[in-house]
Coordinates of C-alpha atoms in Angstrom, one line a residue:
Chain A
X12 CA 17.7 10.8 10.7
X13 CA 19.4 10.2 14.1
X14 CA 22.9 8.7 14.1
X15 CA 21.8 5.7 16.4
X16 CA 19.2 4.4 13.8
X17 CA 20.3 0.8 12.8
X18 CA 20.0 0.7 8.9
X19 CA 20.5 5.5 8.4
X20 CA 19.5 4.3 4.7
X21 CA 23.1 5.2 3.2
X22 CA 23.5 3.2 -0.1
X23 CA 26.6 4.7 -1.6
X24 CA 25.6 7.9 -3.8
X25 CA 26.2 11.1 -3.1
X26 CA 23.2 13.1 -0.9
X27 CA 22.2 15.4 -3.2
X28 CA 22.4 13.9 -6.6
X29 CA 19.2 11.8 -7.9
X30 CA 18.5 8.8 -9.9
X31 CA 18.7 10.0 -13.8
X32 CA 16.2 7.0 -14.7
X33 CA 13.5 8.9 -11.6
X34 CA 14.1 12.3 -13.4
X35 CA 12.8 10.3 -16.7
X36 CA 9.2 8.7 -15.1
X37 CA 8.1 11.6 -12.8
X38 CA 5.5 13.8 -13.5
X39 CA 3.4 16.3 -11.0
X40 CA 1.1 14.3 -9.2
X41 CA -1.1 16.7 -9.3
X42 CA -1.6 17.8 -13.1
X43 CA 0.3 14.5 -14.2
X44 CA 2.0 17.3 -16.3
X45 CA 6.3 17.9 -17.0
X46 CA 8.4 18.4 -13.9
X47 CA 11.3 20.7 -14.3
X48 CA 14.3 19.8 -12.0
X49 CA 16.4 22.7 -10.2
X50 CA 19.5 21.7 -9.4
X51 CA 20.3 24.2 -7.4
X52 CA 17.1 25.0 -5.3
X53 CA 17.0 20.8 -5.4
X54 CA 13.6 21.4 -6.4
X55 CA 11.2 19.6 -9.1
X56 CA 8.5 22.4 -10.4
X57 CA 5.3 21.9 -12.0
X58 CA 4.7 24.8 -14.3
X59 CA 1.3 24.1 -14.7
X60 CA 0.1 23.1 -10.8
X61 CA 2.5 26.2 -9.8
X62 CA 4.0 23.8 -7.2
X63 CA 8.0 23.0 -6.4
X64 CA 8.2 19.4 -4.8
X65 CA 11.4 19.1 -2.6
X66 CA 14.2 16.8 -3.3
X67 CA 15.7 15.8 0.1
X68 CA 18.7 13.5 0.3
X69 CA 18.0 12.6 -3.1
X70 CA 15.0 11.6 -2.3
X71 CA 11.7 13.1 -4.4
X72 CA 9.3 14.6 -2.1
X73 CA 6.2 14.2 -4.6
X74 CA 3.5 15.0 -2.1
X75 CA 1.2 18.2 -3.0
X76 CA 1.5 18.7 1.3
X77 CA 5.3 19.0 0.9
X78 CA 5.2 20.8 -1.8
X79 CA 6.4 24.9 -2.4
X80 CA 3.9 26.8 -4.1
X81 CA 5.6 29.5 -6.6
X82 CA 2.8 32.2 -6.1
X83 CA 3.6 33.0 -2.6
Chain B
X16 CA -18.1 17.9 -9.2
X17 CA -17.7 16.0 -5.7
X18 CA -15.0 13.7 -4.8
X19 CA -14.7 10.1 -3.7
X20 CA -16.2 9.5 -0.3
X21 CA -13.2 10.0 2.5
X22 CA -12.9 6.9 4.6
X23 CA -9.7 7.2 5.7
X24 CA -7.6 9.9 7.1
X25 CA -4.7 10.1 4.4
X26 CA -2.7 12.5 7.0
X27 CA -3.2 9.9 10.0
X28 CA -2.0 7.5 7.5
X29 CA 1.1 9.0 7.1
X30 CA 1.3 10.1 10.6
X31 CA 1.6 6.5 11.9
X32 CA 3.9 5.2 9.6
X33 CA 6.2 8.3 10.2
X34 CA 5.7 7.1 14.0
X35 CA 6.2 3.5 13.4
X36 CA 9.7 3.8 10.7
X37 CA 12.0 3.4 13.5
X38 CA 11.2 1.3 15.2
X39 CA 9.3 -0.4 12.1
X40 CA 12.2 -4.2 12.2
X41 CA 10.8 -4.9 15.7
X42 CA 7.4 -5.5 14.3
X43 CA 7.5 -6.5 10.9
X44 CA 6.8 -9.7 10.8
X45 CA 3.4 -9.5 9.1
X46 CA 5.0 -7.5 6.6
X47 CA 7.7 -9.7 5.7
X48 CA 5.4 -12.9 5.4
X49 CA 3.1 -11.1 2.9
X50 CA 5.9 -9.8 1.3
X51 CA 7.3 -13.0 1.0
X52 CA 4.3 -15.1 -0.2
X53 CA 3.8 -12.5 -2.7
X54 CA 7.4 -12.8 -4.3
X55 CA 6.7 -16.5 -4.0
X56 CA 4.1 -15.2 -7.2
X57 CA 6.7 -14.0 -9.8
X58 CA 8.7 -17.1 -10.5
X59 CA 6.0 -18.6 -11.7
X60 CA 5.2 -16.3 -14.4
X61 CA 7.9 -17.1 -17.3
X62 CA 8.9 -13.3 -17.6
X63 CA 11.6 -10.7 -16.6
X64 CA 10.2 -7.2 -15.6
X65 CA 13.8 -4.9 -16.0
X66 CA 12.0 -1.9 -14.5
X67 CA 9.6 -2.0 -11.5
X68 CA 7.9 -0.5 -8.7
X69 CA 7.1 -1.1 -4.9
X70 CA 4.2 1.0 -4.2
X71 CA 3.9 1.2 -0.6
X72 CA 7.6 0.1 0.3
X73 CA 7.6 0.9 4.0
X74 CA 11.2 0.5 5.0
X75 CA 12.5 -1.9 1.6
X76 CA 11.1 -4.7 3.2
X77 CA 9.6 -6.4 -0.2
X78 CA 13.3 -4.6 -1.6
X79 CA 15.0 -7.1 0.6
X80 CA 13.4 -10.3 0.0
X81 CA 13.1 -9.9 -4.0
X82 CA 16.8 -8.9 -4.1
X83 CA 18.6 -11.0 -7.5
X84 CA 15.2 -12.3 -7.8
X85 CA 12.0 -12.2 -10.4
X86 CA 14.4 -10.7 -13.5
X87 CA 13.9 -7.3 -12.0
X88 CA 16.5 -4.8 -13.1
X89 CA 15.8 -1.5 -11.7
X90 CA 13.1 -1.7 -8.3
X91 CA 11.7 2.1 -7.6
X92 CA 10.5 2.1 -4.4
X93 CA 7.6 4.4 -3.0
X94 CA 5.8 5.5 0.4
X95 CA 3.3 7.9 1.4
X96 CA 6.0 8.3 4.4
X97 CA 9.4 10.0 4.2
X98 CA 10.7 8.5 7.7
X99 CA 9.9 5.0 6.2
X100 CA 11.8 6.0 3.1
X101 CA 14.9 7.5 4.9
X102 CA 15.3 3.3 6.3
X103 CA 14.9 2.2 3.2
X104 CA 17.6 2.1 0.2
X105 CA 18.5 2.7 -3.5
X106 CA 15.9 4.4 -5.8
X107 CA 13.0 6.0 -4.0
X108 CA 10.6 8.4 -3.7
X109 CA 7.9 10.1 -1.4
X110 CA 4.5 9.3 -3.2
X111 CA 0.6 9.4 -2.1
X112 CA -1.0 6.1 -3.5
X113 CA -3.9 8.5 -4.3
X114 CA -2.3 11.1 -7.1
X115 CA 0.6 8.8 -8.2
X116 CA 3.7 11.0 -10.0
X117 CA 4.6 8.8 -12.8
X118 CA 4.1 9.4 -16.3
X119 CA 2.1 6.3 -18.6
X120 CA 3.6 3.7 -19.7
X121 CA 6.4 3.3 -17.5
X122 CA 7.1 0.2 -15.7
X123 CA 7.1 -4.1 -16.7
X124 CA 5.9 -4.6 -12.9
X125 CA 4.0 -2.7 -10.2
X126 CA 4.1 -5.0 -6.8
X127 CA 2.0 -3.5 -3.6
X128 CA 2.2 -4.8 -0.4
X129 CA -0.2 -4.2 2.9
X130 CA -0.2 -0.7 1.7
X131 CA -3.3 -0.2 -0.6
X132 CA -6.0 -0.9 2.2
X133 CA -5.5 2.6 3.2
X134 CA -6.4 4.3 -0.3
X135 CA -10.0 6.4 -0.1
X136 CA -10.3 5.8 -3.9
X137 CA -9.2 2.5 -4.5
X138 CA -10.8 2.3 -8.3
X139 CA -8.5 5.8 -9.1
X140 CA -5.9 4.4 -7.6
X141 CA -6.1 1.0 -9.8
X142 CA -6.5 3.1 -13.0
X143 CA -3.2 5.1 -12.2
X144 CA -1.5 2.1 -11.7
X145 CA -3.0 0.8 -14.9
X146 CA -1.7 4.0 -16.8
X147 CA 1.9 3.6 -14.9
X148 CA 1.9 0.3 -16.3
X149 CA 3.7 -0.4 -20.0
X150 CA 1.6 -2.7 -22.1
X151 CA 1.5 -6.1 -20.6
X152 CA 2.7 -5.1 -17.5
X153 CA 1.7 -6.9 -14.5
X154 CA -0.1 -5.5 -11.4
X155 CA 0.9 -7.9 -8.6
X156 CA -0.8 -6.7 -4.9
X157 CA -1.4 -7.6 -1.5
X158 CA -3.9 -6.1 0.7
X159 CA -5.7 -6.4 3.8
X160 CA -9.2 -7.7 3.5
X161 CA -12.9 -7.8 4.7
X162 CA -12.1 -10.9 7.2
X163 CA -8.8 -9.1 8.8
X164 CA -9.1 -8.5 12.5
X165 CA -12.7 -9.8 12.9
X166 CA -12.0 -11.1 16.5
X167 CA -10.9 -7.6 17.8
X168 CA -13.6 -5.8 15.5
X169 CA -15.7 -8.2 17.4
X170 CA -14.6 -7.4 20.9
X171 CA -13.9 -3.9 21.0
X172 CA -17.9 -3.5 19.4
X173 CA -19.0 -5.4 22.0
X174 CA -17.1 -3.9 24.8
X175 CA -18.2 -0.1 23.7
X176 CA -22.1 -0.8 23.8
X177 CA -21.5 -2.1 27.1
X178 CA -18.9 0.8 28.5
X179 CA -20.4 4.0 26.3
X180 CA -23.7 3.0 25.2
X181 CA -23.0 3.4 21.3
X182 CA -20.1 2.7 19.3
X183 CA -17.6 4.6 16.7
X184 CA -15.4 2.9 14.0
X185 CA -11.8 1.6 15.5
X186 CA -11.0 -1.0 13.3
X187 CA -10.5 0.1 9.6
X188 CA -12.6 -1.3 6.7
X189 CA -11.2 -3.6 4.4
X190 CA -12.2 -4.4 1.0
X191 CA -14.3 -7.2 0.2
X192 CA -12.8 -9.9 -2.0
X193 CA -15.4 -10.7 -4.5
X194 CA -15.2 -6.3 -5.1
X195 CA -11.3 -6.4 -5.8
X196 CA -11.9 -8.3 -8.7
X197 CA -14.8 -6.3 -10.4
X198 CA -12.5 -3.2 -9.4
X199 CA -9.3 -4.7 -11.2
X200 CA -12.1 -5.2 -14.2
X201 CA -13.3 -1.5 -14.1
X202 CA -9.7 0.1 -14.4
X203 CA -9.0 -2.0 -17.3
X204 CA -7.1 -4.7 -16.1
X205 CA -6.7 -7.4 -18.6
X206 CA -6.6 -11.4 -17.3
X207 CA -7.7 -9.9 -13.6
X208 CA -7.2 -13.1 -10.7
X209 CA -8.2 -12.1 -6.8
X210 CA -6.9 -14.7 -4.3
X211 CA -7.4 -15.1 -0.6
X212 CA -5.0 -16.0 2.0
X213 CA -5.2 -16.0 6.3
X214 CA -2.7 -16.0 8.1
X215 CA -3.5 -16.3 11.9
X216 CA -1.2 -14.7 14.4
X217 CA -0.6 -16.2 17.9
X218 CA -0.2 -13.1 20.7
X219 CA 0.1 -12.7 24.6
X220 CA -3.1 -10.4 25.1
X221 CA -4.9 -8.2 22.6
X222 CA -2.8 -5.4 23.4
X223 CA 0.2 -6.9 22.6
X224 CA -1.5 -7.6 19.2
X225 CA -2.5 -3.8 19.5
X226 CA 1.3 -2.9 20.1
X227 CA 2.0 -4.4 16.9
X228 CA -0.5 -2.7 14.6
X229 CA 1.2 0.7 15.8
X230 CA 4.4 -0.6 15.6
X231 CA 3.7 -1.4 12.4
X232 CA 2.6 1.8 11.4
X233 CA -1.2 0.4 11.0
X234 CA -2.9 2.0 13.4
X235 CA -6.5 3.0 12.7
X236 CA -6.6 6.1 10.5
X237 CA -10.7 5.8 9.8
X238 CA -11.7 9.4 9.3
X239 CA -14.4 10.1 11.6
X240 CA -12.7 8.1 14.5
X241 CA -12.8 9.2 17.9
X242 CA -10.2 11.6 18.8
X243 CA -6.9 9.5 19.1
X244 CA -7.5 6.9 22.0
X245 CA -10.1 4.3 22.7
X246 CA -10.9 4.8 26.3
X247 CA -9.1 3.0 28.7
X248 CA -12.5 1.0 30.2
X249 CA -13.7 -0.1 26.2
X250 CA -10.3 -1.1 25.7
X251 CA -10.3 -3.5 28.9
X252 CA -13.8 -4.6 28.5
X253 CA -12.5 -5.4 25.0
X254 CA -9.3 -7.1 25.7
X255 CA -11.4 -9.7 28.8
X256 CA -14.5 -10.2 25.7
X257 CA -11.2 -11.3 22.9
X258 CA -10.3 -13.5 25.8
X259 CA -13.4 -14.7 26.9
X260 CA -14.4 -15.7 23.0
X261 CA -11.3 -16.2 21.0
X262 CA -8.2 -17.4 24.0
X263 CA -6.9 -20.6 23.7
X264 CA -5.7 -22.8 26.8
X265 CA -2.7 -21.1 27.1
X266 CA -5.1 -18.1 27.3
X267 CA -3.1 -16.9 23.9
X268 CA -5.7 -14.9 21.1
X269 CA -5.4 -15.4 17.6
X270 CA -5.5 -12.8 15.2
X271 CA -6.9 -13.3 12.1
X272 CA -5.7 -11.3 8.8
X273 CA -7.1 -11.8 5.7
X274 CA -4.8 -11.2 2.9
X275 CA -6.3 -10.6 -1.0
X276 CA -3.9 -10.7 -3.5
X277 CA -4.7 -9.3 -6.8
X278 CA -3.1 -9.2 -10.5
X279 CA -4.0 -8.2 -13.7
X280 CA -1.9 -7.0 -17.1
X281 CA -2.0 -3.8 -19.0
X282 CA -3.8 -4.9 -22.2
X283 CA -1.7 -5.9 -25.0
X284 CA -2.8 -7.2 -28.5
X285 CA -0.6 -10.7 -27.4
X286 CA -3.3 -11.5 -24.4
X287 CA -6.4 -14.5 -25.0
X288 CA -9.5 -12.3 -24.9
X289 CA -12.9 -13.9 -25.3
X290 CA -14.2 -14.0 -29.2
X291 CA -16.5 -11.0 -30.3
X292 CA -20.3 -12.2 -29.7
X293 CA -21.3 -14.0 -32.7
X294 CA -18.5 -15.0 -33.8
X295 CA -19.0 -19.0 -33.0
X296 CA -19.7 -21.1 -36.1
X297 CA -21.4 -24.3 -34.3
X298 CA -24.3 -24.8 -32.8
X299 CA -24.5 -24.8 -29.0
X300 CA -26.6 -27.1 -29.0
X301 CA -24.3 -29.6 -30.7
X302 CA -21.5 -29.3 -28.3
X303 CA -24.0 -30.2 -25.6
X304 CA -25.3 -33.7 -27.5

């Protein structure tokens, strides 16, 4: 987001780290099957639908669009 | 096995309200009233919902006007649109309406607001929702409906005839009331209520009306529109017919929105259902002497 934007949706937590409470409900969209969160690669992957969703600014990018797929 | 027919443009969806989340607390004011009327709902209903969702958040707006209220603990708040997110705050995700990421049973309270008139498969939608949704959870939504934007519907048909000689959809469909509630039915809503609400909007000229449908992310998005722009000559021949039918002395236009506000619970042995058939032990007839 651009520095001049009026409300740059800060609200106190760290970038990177995510709401335990999300990590608990989410599932894949997609196979509504277990999500497996990378830390590192800040990353949720979907075994089954072979797909890594994107956590960006702590936010859960849970679109199949978005999404990495682990075959390539 | 085929799909469910594509109206609308999912990725034009998205694509506006990307556009429109900058700029998105110039134009809100729809937003905000609906938002409103709908949290206006929850204090009437004796209950506290510690964990719930905003389906459809756009930048927190519904977040901002239910804040300490309705005995919600936890508000999760989800958009089809990451801009719109990035404006918003607290917990939050990126989510299609369509192919929801939650897992059953998850949340006292799913609230929508102006968001779900954009969903191609409104019945799959409702029975993810209905899954999302612990037992006698409440499903509390706003949505544009069949009598939204009739005037401009009205004009912009009329002007294309005249200007191209045939016409192509520009305004969106909107769901028909008396559908909603046989939809909230079929996904296994318990108690379903569908309620209908205008609110008319006062504007300069139809394109400042227009101005803030895109600044409000609502642009149409019907797949099979043409290309992005509706020529310059329709929209002129459209914007003197709005006028011509609709302006008041002030030569002002309404705009008329129709708002359907649905509800239903996840079914839960503690809800009045009808008695089996059978099951009466007096005589109808008696009860009508």
């Amino acid at each position: 987001m651009s520095d001049e934007s009026p409300n740059d949706g800060r609200d106190g937590t760290a970038a990177d780290s995510i709401d335990p409470k999300l990590l608990e409900i989410l599932v894949c969209p997609l196979t509504k099957g277990p999500l497996r969160y990378d830390r590192e690669a800040q990353e949720l992957v979907s075994e089954q639908a072979r797909l890594a969703y994107p956590i960006r600014e702590g936010i859960p990018i849970m679109l199949v669009d978005e999404a990495r797929s682990l075959d390539d | 096995m085929q799909g469910p027919p594509t109206i609308f443009d999912r990725r034009a969806v998205r694509r506006h309200r990307d556009r429109a989340a900058a700029g998105l607390a110039g134009y809100d004011f729809l937003l905000r009233e609906v938002a409103n009327r709908l949290a206006d709902c929850l204090p009437d209903i004796k209950r506290s919902f510690p964990t719930a969702l905003d389906l459809g958040c756009h930048s927190g707006q519904l977040a901002e006007v239910l804040a300490g209220r309705g005995g919600i603990e936890w508000l999760l708040q989800c958009d089809l649109s990451p801009a719109m997110l990035a404006h918003a705050a607290g917990p939050r995700l990126a989510a299609d309406e369509e192919a929801l990421p939650f897992a059953d049973a998850q949340f006292d309270l799913i609230l929508s607001v102006l968001s779900l008139h954009w969903v191609n498969d409104l019945p799959g939608t409702l029975a993810q929702i209905r899954r999302a949704l612990k037992p006698d959870g409440l499903f509390l939504a706003a949505m544009l409906g069949g009598g939204s934007l009739e005037e401009l519907r009205q004009a912009l048909l009329t002007a294309e005839v005249e200007v191209m000689g045939g016409v192509s959809p520009r305004v969106s469909p909107f769901v028909d009331p008396h559908d909603a509630g046989a939809l909230l039915q079929r996904a296994g809503f318990a108690l379903p209520v569908v309620d209908t609400d205008r609110i008319v909007l006062s504007y300069a000229d139809p394109f400042a009306m227009m101005a803030e449908l895109r600044g409000l992310g609502e642009s149409n998005a019907v797949a099979g529109r043409q290309d992005h722009f509706t020529p310059r000559g329709v929209l002129q021949a459209g914007a003197r017919h709005y006028h011509q039918t609709h302006g008041d002395r002030n030569g002002r236009i309404p705009a008329t929105f129709q708002i359907i506000t649905l509800s239903g619970w996840a079914p839960h042995e503690s809800q009045p259902k009808p008695l089996p058939r059978g099951s009466g032990q007096m005589p109808l007839a008696d009860a009508l002497d």
